């Protein structure tokens, strides 16, 4: 047995990167995730990829590094990306108020702009620091470019559940197109191989193991230790038993070795940059150094590999985030605070306030003024994340109970205004301990509403609704009464909802019409009585829908629609539009529902977060799926996955998984993991839109696999009997499953029930027509009647997938009746629809049916042709070539009368009425003669 020396990890990585580039060039692009623990060499891998791509000179290369400090700045990373050399039109300068989709579309234009090459390479390092707004843009962009662009992204592990790294891991793992490269800890043999590559000589296995244990196998740490060896030590390695290991400790960290070897002035400069925690311009760095009485020694730090230039030398950053963090940790508290105070003076905006807080030794009135002023301006710009981070930093500094009280209330109200109360759940115990007041109770109830492990405190909320004469308290009470409506709608018992809506209307009739009447400006966002009254009207319509009073719903809906159109653009208009879109689905007006959902989605991209920000996209995707627009639905579902972790309507998470499972099942893709995610809806006590979609997803997956017994299990009364918000599509699947299993009696009973439900408007034909079901049932006792019913059924093509499946069943009926041409027409129609849908689960069935029909045709034609004499077969061949009797007579040297005699016999034996049909019998339809 031959034992091969392990390849150096550096060499192996270069080889892997080369293979990745070749694959990207061959396939026109892909997404590459490079992840691993801190220090495992992700940056080295990405830089090597950029180097190889640059040297290959096939596609232009863009390299962008995310900055931790900019994670607090909305769209900061996208700004970096667009400024990195990509062609932009300059029309879009995103800020906190800019919605995701316009920014994403600008990025797409920039990335896909013509540039003289078939593709592009984009490398993103330290993507764990990409700001949340930019993450949403990237999640929109990546699926749309990874067939034309190589996007290589480095992310530190472990991935935050539901975060960007987690998303990238799901995107690339198991993909046949994209790649996932894990930078694993080095093994002892790999460390030995790395030493051979760097020094030309090896090191002992035990020495390599010591290195592995002392560094955790960190590529960066091993490289740092190797880099710390002196020339004399390296020259003696071939004689040494052990490589000198300067052990990693609290201070003796290999990441700090280059820093420690620098001069004291250069170390001071590096400390200043690393303590800043963000890119710092050379001019700002110089001002800060002067204030500290220090010089600027950037070049030495850059030469030592501790600092790095960015923006063509205009700004300075740590060479690696790990280095920056390690250096910052070594600075004593006194110097750290001194540097932060100076940085606060030489920076502005968010950075200045954060540095001022880090540099302060205690809370002061001046700090309070800075924080209050910044938070007010940030909230006005809808920069809620920055306002939150500043307030949290202030809370870390403040110890006085009264000060903490004010800061906690400020922070809570910022998140309530942004509908993101879940982000301050950790502060709920301290909020509960604040002095009792209506405002305190309001905040505690609203924050606690995001705790899905506990029921909403209906009684506690109702106790706060004793009418007050104070405008501020009335505003809070009106808002609470509205929330009480929402939270009661999100329970199994909705019977109190009409009374709660009436009570909320009363409160909104008492509140101020404008915010100027309030004494606490922080509550101004709650003042919109007319808009809330329209929303309450819309919620009344929802109750009519859930109660099955569709006639009253249809009667009242136009009035609410007129009021909706008169509303100003804003989140409340989104919520009203979402409710009406759901109403339209229930009434069977899917086109109108989609129009409303698209309008609400577009508006939600431009205004603050709505209560139903997730549900609006659920409705839109549902409409798209039913209309057969699977590609568009997939795009919407990708956005929902991002949003579902930032909105109150958490039920959208399993529902989105269910819809993704439906699409995957239709396409013939794996659904198990999606169905598992969808099933968690059983843990949610209330019903939102699409409560039945997880059941429908299971039914679709089972139908695609040809498992009618599973459909019956999924749709049993004990499984679906409690669902209220439904159009009973699962009963359509159940009826077909009963027919598949030959239980015609039960099928007939269920079809009769569906007829009654259709008459009442509670069952709709989104999942297949009643005529289709009747035709299938009739096949077993009256084939003639079934044929007529199928003709009625295929006349309805509003919903493509059921229409295609109807054609398939009709084709089987016709084939069984000997009508091969009719069967072929039906199956061709089915195939055209399924190909347009990309319905990979069903296309093989219709193709097999057409192939069997072709096989039957070939057998029948062979039998007919076999009856021809040799001369008749010869004549038939000439007829198939389109030759005239005269031409055939000349070729065969016979008279035209003889040719006419043989032609007559050929047509009679082949059962044809025209000589033009001979070619089809001899060669088959569509085959060359």
CSV table of N, CA and C in Angstrom, one decimal, residues 725-801:
chain,number,residue,atom,x,y,z
A,725,UNK,N,-61.0,28.9,8.3
A,725,UNK,CA,-60.6,29.8,7.2
A,725,UNK,C,-60.1,29.0,6.0
A,726,UNK,N,-61.1,28.5,5.3
A,726,UNK,CA,-60.7,27.6,4.2
A,726,UNK,C,-61.8,27.6,3.1
A,727,UNK,N,-61.4,27.3,1.9
A,727,UNK,CA,-62.4,27.1,0.8
A,727,UNK,C,-62.5,25.6,0.5
A,728,UNK,N,-62.0,24.7,1.4
A,728,UNK,CA,-62.2,23.3,1.3
A,728,UNK,C,-61.6,22.7,0.1
A,729,UNK,N,-60.4,23.2,-0.3
A,729,UNK,CA,-59.7,22.6,-1.4
A,729,UNK,C,-59.3,21.1,-1.1
A,730,UNK,N,-59.0,20.9,0.2
A,730,UNK,CA,-58.6,19.5,0.5
A,730,UNK,C,-59.7,18.5,0.3
A,731,UNK,N,-61.0,18.9,0.2
A,731,UNK,CA,-62.0,18.0,-0.1
A,731,UNK,C,-62.0,17.6,-1.6
A,732,UNK,N,-61.5,18.5,-2.4
A,732,UNK,CA,-61.3,18.2,-3.9
A,732,UNK,C,-60.3,17.0,-4.0
A,733,UNK,N,-59.1,17.2,-3.3
A,733,UNK,CA,-58.1,16.1,-3.3
A,733,UNK,C,-58.7,14.8,-2.8
A,734,UNK,N,-59.5,14.9,-1.7
A,734,UNK,CA,-60.1,13.7,-1.1
A,734,UNK,C,-61.0,13.0,-2.1
A,735,UNK,N,-61.9,13.8,-2.8
A,735,UNK,CA,-62.8,13.1,-3.7
A,735,UNK,C,-62.0,12.4,-4.8
A,736,UNK,N,-60.9,13.0,-5.3
A,736,UNK,CA,-60.1,12.3,-6.4
A,736,UNK,C,-59.5,11.1,-5.8
A,737,UNK,N,-59.0,11.2,-4.6
A,737,UNK,CA,-58.3,10.0,-3.9
A,737,UNK,C,-59.3,8.9,-3.8
A,738,UNK,N,-60.6,9.2,-3.4
A,738,UNK,CA,-61.6,8.1,-3.3
A,738,UNK,C,-61.8,7.4,-4.7
A,739,UNK,N,-61.9,8.3,-5.7
A,739,UNK,CA,-62.0,7.7,-7.1
A,739,UNK,C,-60.8,6.9,-7.5
A,740,UNK,N,-59.6,7.3,-7.1
A,740,UNK,CA,-58.4,6.6,-7.4
A,740,UNK,C,-58.5,5.2,-6.8
A,741,UNK,N,-59.0,5.1,-5.6
A,741,UNK,CA,-59.0,3.9,-4.8
A,741,UNK,C,-60.3,3.0,-5.1
A,742,UNK,N,-61.2,3.5,-6.0
A,742,UNK,CA,-62.3,2.8,-6.4
A,742,UNK,C,-63.5,2.8,-5.4
A,743,UNK,N,-63.5,3.7,-4.5
A,743,UNK,CA,-64.6,3.9,-3.5
A,743,UNK,C,-65.6,4.9,-4.1
A,744,UNK,N,-66.4,4.4,-5.1
A,744,UNK,CA,-67.3,5.3,-5.8
A,744,UNK,C,-68.4,5.7,-5.0
A,745,UNK,N,-68.9,4.9,-4.0
A,745,UNK,CA,-70.0,5.3,-3.2
A,745,UNK,C,-69.6,6.5,-2.3
A,746,UNK,N,-68.5,6.4,-1.6
A,746,UNK,CA,-68.0,7.5,-0.8
A,746,UNK,C,-67.7,8.8,-1.7
A,747,UNK,N,-67.1,8.5,-2.9
A,747,UNK,CA,-66.8,9.6,-3.7
A,747,UNK,C,-68.1,10.3,-4.2
A,748,UNK,N,-69.1,9.6,-4.5
A,748,UNK,CA,-70.4,10.2,-4.9
A,748,UNK,C,-71.0,11.0,-3.8
A,749,UNK,N,-70.9,10.5,-2.6
A,749,UNK,CA,-71.4,11.3,-1.4
A,749,UNK,C,-70.7,12.6,-1.3
A,750,UNK,N,-69.3,12.5,-1.4
A,750,UNK,CA,-68.5,13.7,-1.2
A,750,UNK,C,-68.7,14.7,-2.3
A,751,UNK,N,-68.9,14.2,-3.6
A,751,UNK,CA,-69.2,15.1,-4.7
A,751,UNK,C,-70.5,15.8,-4.5
A,752,UNK,N,-71.5,15.1,-4.0
A,752,UNK,CA,-72.8,15.7,-3.6
A,752,UNK,C,-72.6,16.8,-2.6
A,753,UNK,N,-71.7,16.6,-1.6
A,753,UNK,CA,-71.5,17.6,-0.6
A,753,UNK,C,-70.8,18.9,-1.2
A,754,UNK,N,-69.9,18.6,-2.2
A,754,UNK,CA,-69.2,19.7,-2.8
A,754,UNK,C,-70.2,20.5,-3.7
A,755,UNK,N,-71.2,19.8,-4.3
A,755,UNK,CA,-72.2,20.6,-5.1
A,755,UNK,C,-73.0,21.5,-4.2
A,756,UNK,N,-73.3,21.1,-3.0
A,756,UNK,CA,-74.0,21.9,-2.0
A,756,UNK,C,-73.1,23.1,-1.6
A,757,UNK,N,-71.9,22.8,-1.3
A,757,UNK,CA,-71.0,23.8,-0.8
A,757,UNK,C,-70.7,24.9,-1.9
A,758,UNK,N,-70.7,24.4,-3.2
A,758,UNK,CA,-70.5,25.4,-4.2
A,758,UNK,C,-71.6,26.3,-4.4
A,759,UNK,N,-72.8,25.7,-4.2
A,759,UNK,CA,-74.0,26.6,-4.3
A,759,UNK,C,-74.0,27.6,-3.2
A,760,UNK,N,-73.5,27.3,-2.0
A,760,UNK,CA,-73.4,28.2,-0.9
A,760,UNK,C,-72.2,29.1,-1.0
A,761,UNK,N,-71.3,28.8,-1.9
A,761,UNK,CA,-70.1,29.6,-2.1
A,761,UNK,C,-68.9,29.3,-1.1
A,762,UNK,N,-69.1,28.2,-0.4
A,762,UNK,CA,-68.0,27.9,0.6
A,762,UNK,C,-67.0,26.9,0.0
A,763,UNK,N,-67.3,26.3,-1.1
A,763,UNK,CA,-66.3,25.5,-1.8
A,763,UNK,C,-66.0,26.1,-3.2
A,764,UNK,N,-64.8,26.3,-3.6
A,764,UNK,CA,-64.5,26.9,-4.8
A,764,UNK,C,-63.7,25.9,-5.7
A,765,UNK,N,-63.7,26.2,-7.0
A,765,UNK,CA,-63.0,25.3,-7.9
A,765,UNK,C,-61.6,25.6,-8.2
A,766,UNK,N,-60.9,26.2,-7.2
A,766,UNK,CA,-59.5,26.5,-7.4
A,766,UNK,C,-58.7,25.3,-7.7
A,767,UNK,N,-59.0,24.1,-7.1
A,767,UNK,CA,-58.2,22.9,-7.2
A,767,UNK,C,-58.8,21.9,-8.1
A,768,UNK,N,-59.8,22.2,-8.9
A,768,UNK,CA,-60.4,21.3,-9.8
A,768,UNK,C,-61.9,21.5,-9.9
A,769,UNK,N,-62.5,21.3,-11.1
A,769,UNK,CA,-63.9,21.6,-11.2
A,769,UNK,C,-64.8,20.5,-10.8
A,770,UNK,N,-66.0,20.8,-10.5
A,770,UNK,CA,-67.0,19.8,-10.2
A,770,UNK,C,-67.3,18.9,-11.4
A,771,UNK,N,-67.2,19.5,-12.6
A,771,UNK,CA,-67.4,18.8,-13.9
A,771,UNK,C,-66.4,17.7,-14.0
A,772,UNK,N,-65.2,18.0,-13.6
A,772,UNK,CA,-64.1,17.0,-13.7
A,772,UNK,C,-64.4,15.8,-12.8
A,773,UNK,N,-64.8,16.1,-11.5
A,773,UNK,CA,-65.2,15.0,-10.6
A,773,UNK,C,-66.4,14.2,-11.1
A,774,UNK,N,-67.4,14.9,-11.6
A,774,UNK,CA,-68.5,14.2,-12.1
A,774,UNK,C,-68.2,13.3,-13.3
A,775,UNK,N,-67.3,13.8,-14.1
A,775,UNK,CA,-66.9,13.0,-15.3
A,775,UNK,C,-66.1,11.7,-14.8
A,776,UNK,N,-65.2,11.9,-13.9
A,776,UNK,CA,-64.5,10.7,-13.4
A,776,UNK,C,-65.4,9.7,-12.7
A,777,UNK,N,-66.4,10.2,-12.0
A,777,UNK,CA,-67.4,9.3,-11.4
A,777,UNK,C,-68.2,8.6,-12.4
A,778,UNK,N,-68.6,9.3,-13.5
A,778,UNK,CA,-69.4,8.7,-14.5
A,778,UNK,C,-68.7,7.7,-15.4
A,779,UNK,N,-67.4,7.7,-15.4
A,779,UNK,CA,-66.6,6.8,-16.2
A,779,UNK,C,-67.0,5.3,-15.9
A,780,UNK,N,-67.4,5.1,-14.7
A,780,UNK,CA,-67.5,3.7,-14.2
A,780,UNK,C,-68.9,3.1,-14.5
A,781,UNK,N,-69.9,4.0,-15.0
A,781,UNK,CA,-71.2,3.5,-15.2
A,781,UNK,C,-71.8,4.1,-16.5
A,782,UNK,N,-71.3,5.2,-17.0
A,782,UNK,CA,-71.8,5.7,-18.3
A,782,UNK,C,-70.7,6.5,-19.0
A,783,UNK,N,-69.9,5.8,-19.8
A,783,UNK,CA,-68.8,6.4,-20.5
A,783,UNK,C,-69.2,7.5,-21.4
A,784,UNK,N,-70.4,7.3,-22.1
A,784,UNK,CA,-70.9,8.3,-23.0
A,784,UNK,C,-71.1,9.6,-22.3
A,785,UNK,N,-71.8,9.5,-21.1
A,785,UNK,CA,-72.1,10.7,-20.3
A,785,UNK,C,-70.8,11.4,-19.8
A,786,UNK,N,-69.8,10.5,-19.5
A,786,UNK,CA,-68.5,11.0,-19.0
A,786,UNK,C,-67.8,11.8,-20.0
A,787,UNK,N,-67.9,11.4,-21.3
A,787,UNK,CA,-67.2,12.1,-22.3
A,787,UNK,C,-67.8,13.5,-22.4
A,788,UNK,N,-69.1,13.6,-22.4
A,788,UNK,CA,-69.8,15.0,-22.4
A,788,UNK,C,-69.4,15.8,-21.2
A,789,UNK,N,-69.3,15.2,-20.1
A,789,UNK,CA,-68.9,15.9,-18.9
A,789,UNK,C,-67.4,16.4,-19.0
A,790,UNK,N,-66.6,15.6,-19.5
A,790,UNK,CA,-65.2,16.0,-19.7
A,790,UNK,C,-65.1,17.2,-20.6
A,791,UNK,N,-65.9,17.2,-21.7
A,791,UNK,CA,-65.9,18.3,-22.6
A,791,UNK,C,-66.3,19.6,-21.8
A,792,UNK,N,-67.2,19.5,-20.9
A,792,UNK,CA,-67.5,20.7,-20.1
A,792,UNK,C,-66.3,21.0,-19.1
A,793,UNK,N,-65.7,20.0,-18.6
A,793,UNK,CA,-64.6,20.2,-17.6
A,793,UNK,C,-63.4,20.9,-18.3
A,794,UNK,N,-63.0,20.5,-19.5
A,794,UNK,CA,-61.8,21.0,-20.1
A,794,UNK,C,-62.1,22.4,-20.7
A,795,UNK,N,-63.3,22.8,-20.7
A,795,UNK,CA,-63.6,24.2,-21.1
A,795,UNK,C,-63.2,25.2,-20.1
A,796,UNK,N,-63.0,24.8,-18.9
A,796,UNK,CA,-62.5,25.7,-17.8
A,796,UNK,C,-61.0,25.6,-17.6
A,797,UNK,N,-60.3,26.7,-18.0
A,797,UNK,CA,-58.8,26.6,-17.9
A,797,UNK,C,-58.3,27.8,-17.0
A,798,UNK,N,-59.1,28.2,-16.1
A,798,UNK,CA,-58.6,29.4,-15.3
A,798,UNK,C,-57.5,29.0,-14.4
A,799,UNK,N,-57.4,27.7,-13.9
A,799,UNK,CA,-56.4,27.3,-13.0
A,799,UNK,C,-55.6,26.1,-13.7
A,800,UNK,N,-54.4,26.4,-14.2
A,800,UNK,CA,-53.7,25.6,-15.1
A,800,UNK,C,-53.5,24.1,-14.7
A,801,UNK,N,-53.0,23.9,-13.4
A,801,UNK,CA,-52.7,22.6,-13.1
A,801,UNK,C,-53.9,21.7,-13.1
